[in-house]
Coordinates of C-alpha atoms in Angstrom, one line a residue:
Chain A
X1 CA 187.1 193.8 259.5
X2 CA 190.2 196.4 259.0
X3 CA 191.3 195.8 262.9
X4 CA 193.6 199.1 262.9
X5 CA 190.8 201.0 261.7
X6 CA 188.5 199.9 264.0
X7 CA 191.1 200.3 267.2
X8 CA 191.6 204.0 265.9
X9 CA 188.3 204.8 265.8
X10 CA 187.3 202.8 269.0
X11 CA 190.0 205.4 270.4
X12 CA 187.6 208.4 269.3
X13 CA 184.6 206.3 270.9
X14 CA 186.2 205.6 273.9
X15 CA 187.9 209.5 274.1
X16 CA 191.6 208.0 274.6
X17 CA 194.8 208.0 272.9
X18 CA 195.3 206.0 270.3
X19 CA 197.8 204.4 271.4
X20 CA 196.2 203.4 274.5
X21 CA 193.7 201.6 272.8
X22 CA 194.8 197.6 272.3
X23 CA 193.7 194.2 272.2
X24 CA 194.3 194.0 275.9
X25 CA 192.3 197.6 277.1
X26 CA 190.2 197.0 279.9
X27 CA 186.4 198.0 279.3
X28 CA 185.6 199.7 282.5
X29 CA 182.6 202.2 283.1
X30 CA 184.3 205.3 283.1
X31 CA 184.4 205.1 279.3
X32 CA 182.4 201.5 278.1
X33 CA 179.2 203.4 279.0
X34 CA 175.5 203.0 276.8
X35 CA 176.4 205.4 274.8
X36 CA 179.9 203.8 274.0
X37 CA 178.2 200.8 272.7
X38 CA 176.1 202.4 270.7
X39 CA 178.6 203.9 268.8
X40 CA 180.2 201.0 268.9
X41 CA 177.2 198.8 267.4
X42 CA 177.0 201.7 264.6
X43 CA 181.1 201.1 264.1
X44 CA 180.7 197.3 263.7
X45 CA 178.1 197.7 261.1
X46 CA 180.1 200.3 259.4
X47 CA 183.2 198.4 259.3
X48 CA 182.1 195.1 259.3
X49 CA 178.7 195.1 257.8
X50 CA 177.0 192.7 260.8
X51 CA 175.3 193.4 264.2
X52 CA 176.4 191.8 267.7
X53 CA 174.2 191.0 270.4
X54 CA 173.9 194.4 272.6
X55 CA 174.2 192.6 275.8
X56 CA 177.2 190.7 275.0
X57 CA 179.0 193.7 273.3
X58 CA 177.9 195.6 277.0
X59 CA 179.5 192.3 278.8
X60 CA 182.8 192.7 277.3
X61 CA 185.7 192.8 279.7
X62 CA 188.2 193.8 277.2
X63 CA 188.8 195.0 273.6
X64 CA 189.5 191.9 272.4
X65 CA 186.7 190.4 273.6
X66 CA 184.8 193.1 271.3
X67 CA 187.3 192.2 268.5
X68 CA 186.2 188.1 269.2
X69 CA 182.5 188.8 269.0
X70 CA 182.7 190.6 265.9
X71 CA 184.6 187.3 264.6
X72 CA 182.4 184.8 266.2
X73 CA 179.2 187.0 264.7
X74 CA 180.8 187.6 261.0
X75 CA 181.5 183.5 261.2
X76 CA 178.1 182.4 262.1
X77 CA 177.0 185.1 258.9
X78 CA 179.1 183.3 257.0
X79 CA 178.2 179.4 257.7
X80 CA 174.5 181.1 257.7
X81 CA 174.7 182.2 253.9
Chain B
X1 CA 144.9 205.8 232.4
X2 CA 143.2 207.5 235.2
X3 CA 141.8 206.4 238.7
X4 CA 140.5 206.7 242.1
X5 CA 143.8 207.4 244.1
X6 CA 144.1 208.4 247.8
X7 CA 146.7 211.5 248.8
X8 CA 148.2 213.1 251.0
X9 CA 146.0 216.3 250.5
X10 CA 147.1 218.3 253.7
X11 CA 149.0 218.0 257.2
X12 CA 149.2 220.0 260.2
X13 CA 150.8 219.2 263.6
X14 CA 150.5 220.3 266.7
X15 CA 153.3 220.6 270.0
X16 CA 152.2 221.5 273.7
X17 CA 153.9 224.5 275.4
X18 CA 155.5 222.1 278.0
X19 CA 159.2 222.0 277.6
X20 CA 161.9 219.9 278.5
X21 CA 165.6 221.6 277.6
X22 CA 168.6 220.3 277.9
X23 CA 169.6 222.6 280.9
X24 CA 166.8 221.3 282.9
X25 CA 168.4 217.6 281.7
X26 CA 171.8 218.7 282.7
X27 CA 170.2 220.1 285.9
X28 CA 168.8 216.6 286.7
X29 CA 171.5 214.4 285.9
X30 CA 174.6 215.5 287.2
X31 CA 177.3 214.5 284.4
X32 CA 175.9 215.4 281.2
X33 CA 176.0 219.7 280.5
X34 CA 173.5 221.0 277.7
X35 CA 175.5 220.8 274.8
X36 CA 176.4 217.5 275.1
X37 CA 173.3 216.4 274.9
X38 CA 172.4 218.2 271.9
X39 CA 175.3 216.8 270.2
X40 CA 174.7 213.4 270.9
X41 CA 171.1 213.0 270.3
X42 CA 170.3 216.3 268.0
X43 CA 167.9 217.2 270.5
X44 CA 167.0 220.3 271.9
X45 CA 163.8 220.6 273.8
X46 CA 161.3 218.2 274.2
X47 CA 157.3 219.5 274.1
X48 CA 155.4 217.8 277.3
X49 CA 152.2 217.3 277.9
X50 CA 150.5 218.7 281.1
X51 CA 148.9 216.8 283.1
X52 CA 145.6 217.5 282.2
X53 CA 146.8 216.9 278.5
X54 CA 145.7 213.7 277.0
X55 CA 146.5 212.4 273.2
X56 CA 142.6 213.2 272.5
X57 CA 143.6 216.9 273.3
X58 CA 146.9 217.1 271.4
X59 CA 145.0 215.1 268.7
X60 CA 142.0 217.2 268.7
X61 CA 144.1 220.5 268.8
X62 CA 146.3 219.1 265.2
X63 CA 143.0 218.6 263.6
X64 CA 141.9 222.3 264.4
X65 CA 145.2 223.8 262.9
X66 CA 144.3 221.6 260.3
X67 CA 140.9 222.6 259.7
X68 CA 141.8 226.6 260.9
X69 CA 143.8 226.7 258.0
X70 CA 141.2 225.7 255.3
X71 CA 142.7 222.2 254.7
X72 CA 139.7 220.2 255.1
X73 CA 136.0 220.6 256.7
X74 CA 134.8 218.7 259.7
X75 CA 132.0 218.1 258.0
X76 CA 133.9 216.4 254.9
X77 CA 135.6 213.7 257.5
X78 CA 133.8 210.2 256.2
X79 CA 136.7 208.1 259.1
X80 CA 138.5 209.0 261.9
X81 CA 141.7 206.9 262.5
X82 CA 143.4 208.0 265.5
X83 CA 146.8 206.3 266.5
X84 CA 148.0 206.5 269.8
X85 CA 149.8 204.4 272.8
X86 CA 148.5 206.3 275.7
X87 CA 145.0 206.8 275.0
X88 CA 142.7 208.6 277.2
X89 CA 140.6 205.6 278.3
X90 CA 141.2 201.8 277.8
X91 CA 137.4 202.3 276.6
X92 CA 135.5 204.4 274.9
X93 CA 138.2 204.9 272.0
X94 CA 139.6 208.0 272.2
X95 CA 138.8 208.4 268.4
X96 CA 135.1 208.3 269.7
X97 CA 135.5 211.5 272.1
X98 CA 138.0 213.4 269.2
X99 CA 134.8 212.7 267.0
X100 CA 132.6 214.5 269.7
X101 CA 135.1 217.4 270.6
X102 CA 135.7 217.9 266.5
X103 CA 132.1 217.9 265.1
X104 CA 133.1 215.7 262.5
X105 CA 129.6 214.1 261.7
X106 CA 127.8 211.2 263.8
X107 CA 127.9 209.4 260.1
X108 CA 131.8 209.2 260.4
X109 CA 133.8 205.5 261.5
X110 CA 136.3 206.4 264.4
X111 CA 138.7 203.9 265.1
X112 CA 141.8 203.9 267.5
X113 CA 145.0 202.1 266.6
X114 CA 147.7 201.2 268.7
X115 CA 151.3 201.9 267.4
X116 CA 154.3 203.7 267.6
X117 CA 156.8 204.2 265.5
X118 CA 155.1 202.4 262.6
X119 CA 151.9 204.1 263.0
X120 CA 151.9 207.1 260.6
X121 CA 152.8 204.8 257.8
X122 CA 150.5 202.1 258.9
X123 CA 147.4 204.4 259.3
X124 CA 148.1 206.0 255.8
X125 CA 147.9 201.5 254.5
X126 CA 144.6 202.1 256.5
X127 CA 143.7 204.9 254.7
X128 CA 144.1 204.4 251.1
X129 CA 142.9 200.8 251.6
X130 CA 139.3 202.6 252.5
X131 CA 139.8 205.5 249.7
X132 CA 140.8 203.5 247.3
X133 CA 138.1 200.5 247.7
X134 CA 135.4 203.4 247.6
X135 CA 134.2 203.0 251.0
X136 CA 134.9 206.6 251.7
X137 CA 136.7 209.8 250.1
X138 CA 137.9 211.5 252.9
X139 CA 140.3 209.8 255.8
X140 CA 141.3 211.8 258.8
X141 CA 144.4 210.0 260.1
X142 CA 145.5 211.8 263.7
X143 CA 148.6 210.5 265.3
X144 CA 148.5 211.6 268.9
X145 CA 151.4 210.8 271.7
X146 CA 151.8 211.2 275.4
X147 CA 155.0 209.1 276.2
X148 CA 156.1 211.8 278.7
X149 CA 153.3 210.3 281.1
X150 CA 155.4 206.7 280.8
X151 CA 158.3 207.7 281.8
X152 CA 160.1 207.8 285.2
X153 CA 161.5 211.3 286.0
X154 CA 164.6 209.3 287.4
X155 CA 165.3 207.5 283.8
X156 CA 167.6 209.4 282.1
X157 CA 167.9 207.3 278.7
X158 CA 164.1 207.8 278.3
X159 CA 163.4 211.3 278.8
X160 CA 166.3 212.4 277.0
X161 CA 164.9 210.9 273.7
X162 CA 160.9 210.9 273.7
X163 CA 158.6 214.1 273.2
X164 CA 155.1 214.4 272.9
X165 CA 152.8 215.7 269.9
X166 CA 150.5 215.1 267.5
X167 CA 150.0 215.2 263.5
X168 CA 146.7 215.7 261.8
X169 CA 146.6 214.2 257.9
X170 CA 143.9 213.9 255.7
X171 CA 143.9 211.4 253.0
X172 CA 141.6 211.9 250.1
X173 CA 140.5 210.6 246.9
X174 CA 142.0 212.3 243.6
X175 CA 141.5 211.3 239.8
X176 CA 145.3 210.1 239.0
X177 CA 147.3 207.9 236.7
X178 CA 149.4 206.8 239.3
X179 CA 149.5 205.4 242.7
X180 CA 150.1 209.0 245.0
X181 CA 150.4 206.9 248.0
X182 CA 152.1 203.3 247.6
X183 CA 153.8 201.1 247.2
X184 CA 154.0 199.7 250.8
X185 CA 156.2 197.3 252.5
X186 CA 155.5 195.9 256.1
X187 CA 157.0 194.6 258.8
X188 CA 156.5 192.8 262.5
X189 CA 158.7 190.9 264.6
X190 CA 157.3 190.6 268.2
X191 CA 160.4 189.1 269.4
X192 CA 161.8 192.7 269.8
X193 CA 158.2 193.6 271.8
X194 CA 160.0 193.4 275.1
X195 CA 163.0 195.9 274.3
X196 CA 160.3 198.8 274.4
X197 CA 157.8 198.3 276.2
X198 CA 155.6 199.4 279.4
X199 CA 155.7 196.0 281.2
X200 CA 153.1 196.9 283.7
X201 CA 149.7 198.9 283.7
X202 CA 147.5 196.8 281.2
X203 CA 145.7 193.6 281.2
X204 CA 148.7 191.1 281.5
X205 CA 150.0 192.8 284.1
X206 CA 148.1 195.2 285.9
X207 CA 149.6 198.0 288.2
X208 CA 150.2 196.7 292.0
X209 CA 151.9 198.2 294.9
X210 CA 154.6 195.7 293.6
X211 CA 154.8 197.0 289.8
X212 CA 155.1 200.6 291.0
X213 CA 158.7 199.9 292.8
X214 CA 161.5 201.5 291.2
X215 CA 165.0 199.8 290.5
X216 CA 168.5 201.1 289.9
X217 CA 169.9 200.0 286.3
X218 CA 173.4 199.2 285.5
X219 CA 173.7 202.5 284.2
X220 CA 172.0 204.2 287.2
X221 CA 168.6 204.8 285.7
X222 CA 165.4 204.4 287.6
X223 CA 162.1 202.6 286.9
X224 CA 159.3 200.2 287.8
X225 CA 157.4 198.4 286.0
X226 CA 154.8 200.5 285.9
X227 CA 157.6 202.8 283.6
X228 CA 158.6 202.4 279.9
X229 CA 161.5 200.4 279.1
X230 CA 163.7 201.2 276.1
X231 CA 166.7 198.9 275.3
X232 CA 168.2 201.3 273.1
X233 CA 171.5 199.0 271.6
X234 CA 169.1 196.3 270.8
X235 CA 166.7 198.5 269.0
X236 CA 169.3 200.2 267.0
X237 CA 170.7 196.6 266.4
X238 CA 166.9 195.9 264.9
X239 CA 166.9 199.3 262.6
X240 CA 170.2 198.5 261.5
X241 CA 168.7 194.8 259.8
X242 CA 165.6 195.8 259.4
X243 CA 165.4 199.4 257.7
X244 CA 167.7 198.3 254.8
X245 CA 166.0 195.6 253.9
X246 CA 163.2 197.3 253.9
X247 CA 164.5 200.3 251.6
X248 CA 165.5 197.7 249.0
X249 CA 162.2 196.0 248.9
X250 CA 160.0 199.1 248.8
X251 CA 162.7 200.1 246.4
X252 CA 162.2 197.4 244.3
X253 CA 158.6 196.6 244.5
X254 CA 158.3 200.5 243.3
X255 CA 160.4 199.8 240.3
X256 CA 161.8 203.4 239.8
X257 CA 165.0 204.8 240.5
X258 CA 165.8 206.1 243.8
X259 CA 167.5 208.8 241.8
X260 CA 163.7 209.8 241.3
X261 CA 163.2 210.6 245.3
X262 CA 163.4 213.9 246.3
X263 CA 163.2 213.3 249.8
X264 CA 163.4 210.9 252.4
X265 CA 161.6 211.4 255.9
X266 CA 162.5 208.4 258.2
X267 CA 161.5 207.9 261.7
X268 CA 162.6 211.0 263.6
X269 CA 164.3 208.6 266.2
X270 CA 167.3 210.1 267.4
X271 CA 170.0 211.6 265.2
X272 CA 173.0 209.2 266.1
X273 CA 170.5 206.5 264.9
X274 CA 169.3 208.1 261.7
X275 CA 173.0 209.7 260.6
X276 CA 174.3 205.7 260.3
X277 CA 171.1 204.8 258.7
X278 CA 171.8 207.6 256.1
X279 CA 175.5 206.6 255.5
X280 CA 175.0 203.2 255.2
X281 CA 171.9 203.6 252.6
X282 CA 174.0 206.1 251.0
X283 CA 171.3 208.5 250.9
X284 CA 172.4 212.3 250.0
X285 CA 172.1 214.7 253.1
X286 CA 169.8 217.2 251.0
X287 CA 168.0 214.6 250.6
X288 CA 167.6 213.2 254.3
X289 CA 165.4 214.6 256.5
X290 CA 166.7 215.3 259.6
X291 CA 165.5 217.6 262.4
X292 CA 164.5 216.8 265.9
X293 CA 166.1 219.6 267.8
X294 CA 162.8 221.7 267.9
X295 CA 160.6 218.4 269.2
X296 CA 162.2 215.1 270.1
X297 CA 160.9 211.8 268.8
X298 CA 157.3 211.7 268.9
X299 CA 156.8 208.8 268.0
X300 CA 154.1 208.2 265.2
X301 CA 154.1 211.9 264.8
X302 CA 157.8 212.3 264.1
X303 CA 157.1 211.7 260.1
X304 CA 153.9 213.6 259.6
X305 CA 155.8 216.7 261.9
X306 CA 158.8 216.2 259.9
X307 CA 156.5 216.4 256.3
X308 CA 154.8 219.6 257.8
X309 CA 157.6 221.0 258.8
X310 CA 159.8 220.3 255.6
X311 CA 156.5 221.9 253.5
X312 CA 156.9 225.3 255.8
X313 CA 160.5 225.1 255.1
X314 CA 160.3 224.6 251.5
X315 CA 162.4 221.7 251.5
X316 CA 159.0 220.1 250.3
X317 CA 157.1 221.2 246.7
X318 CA 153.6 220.1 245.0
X319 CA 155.3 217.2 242.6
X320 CA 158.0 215.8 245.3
X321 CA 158.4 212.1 245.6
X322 CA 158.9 211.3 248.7
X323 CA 159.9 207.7 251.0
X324 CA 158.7 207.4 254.2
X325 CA 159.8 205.0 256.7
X326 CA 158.9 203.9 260.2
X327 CA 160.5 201.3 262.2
X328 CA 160.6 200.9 266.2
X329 CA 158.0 199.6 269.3
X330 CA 156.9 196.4 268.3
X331 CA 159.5 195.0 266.4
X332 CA 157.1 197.3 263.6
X333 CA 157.7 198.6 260.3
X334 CA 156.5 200.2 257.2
X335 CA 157.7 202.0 254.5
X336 CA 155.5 203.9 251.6
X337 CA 155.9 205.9 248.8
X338 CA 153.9 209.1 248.7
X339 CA 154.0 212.6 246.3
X340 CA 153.3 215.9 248.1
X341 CA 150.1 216.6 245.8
X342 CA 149.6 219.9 246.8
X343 CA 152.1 222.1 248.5
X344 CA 150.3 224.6 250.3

């Protein structure tokens, strides 16, 4: 998955500057809400062509946990096939 | 060379006058104004159900726009299917009593069937199984749903989404060369059963003092058990695997070219849903149904609703090809071809 792609539009998800938006963002509620992840779920599968476990995508602390899930998931595809 | 073939010979649909806007929404829940709300989820009223309104009177009242507008007789019904999730009773089946209230003769089979999302799609597999076979020549399918009554006026992520309505289709035997109904491809994964469900209320749990206590969510929605659930991430995770697959096989068991459909009517879910569903099978918009602002997701009504309205809009001719799919409550899915037979 393009990670500067998906950081840019993250930023639209998430209604921040782009800039702002980095490995190391915190996830907090103000902006990491349901509906967040659900454009987030629908980004992943854009960009990435898998799912992640809703739960754990919710659980995420920080963007790069999001960014490691998507590589644990697209691993786990990959050994699968 | 020609054959017994069930169609799609007529459908009709029915809403309640109840309403739910989104500036009653925003009134309820502080942070979210009106047009947000239609933005995100395409929505802009939802028809309720009073409270004297049951799925048998929704149901009945499709059926009599159906029959009001010289579609089909009562007298011509040979089976009633009627699918629903909140039916009147637990017993007698509501399809009995929509028999009674109809006048459909004492000669017709009246069945109930219970599913959501699915169910249109399902009960037309129903229906051409028992044209087709000769059994009968005339199937009344009603989809009738009252989710509004599930729901906890606290639970934001629920009422937000689900309407209430009801479709009326009949499904009758035609001389034809080719299937007008079919191919179908099915689905069920009851792993997914929990991520929409109404834990509380039926036989494996019945309602207590204990199942009626209402809890806070992480995202500060309220329910009890007695209250639908609705993991909405997870579901969307499930259409997202599921519905593709599903396209292709239909797609292939059908054998034509996709170029061939003139319209696609998914499961009126909720627009976010169905817009990433469109990109990613790369389906034309002008070619994607899409309109729940007028009704919400009825459920098993959302494709037959979607079909009637599409007809009245002209988006819909006598000749169309058309793929319908229905995926949700269950894990369940289906997906059919069918040709509009007669436009009018």
């Amino acid at each position: 998955m393009n990670q500067e792609v998906f950081l840019e539009k993250l930023a639209g998800i998430l209604q921040l500057e782009p800039r702002t938006v980095t490995p190391t963002l915190a996830l907090t509620e103000d902006h990491w809400d349901s509906l967040a992840v659900l454009s987030a779920i629908a980004l992943i599968d854009e960009l990435a062509g898998l799912t992640v476990p809703a739960q754990k995508l919710r659980a995420c602390a920080t963007v790069d946990q999001v960014l490691e899930l998507v590589r644990r998931e697209a691993e786990q595809t990959a050994t699968a096939t | 060379m020609v054959a017994r073939k069930a169609a799609i010979a007529a459908v009709a649909s029915y809403l309640p006058e109840g309403a739910l806007t989104n500036e009653q929404l925003a009134r309820d829940f502080g942070n979210w104004d009106a047009a947000k709300i239609l933005e995100k989820t395409g929505i802009g009223v939802r028809r309720i159900a009073s409270e004297s309104e049951c799925s048998s009177d929704l149901g009945v009242a499709a059926a009599r726009a159906l029959f009001g507008r010289g579609l089909c007789k009562p007298e011509d019904v040979e089976f009633l299917v009627f699918c629903t999730q909140s039916p009147d009773h637990f017993l007698p089946a509501t399809a009995c009593l929509v028999q009674e209230r109809l006048g459909l003769p004492t000669t017709v089979g009246a069945i109930d069937f219970n599913q959501g999302c699915s169910g249109f799609v399902m009960g037309l597999a129903l229906a051409k199984g028992l044209v087709e076979s000769g059994m009968v020549s005339t199937v009344l399918l009603i989809t009738a749903e009252t989710y509004s009554k599930f729901l906890n006026p606290r639970d934001r992520s629920v009422r937000t989404i689900f309407g209430d309505g009801a479709a009326a289709t009949v499904i009758r035997a035609i001389e034809a060369e080719e299937d007008l109904i079919g191919p179908f491809v099915f689905g069920t994964d009851g792993r997914g059963g929990g991520n929409l469900i109404v834990p509380a209320g039926a036989m494996r749990r019945p309602p207590t003092p204990e199942t009626a206590v209402e809890r806070q969510d992480g995202d500060g929605n309220w329910r009890s058990l007695d209250d639908l659930y609705m993991n909405g991430p997870e579901i969307f995770n499930f259409t997202l695997r599921a519905v593709p697959q599903a396209v292709a096989s239909l797609l292939q068991r059908w054998g034509k070219s996709r170029e061939e459909i003139d319209l696609f009517i998914f499961h009126q879910a909720n627009r976010f849903m169905l817009e990433r569903l469109r990109a990613k099978l790369a389906i034309p918009v002008d070619r994607f149904w899409l309109d729940m602002e007028f009704c919400a997701n009825t459920v098993s009504s959302t494709i037959p609703i979607a079909w009637d309205s599409a007809l009245r809009a002209g988006r819909l001719k006598t000749g169309d090809t058309l793929m319908l799919v229905g995926f949700g409550v269950g894990y369940s899915w289906a997906a059919a071809m069918a040709r509009c037979v007669d436009g009018g």
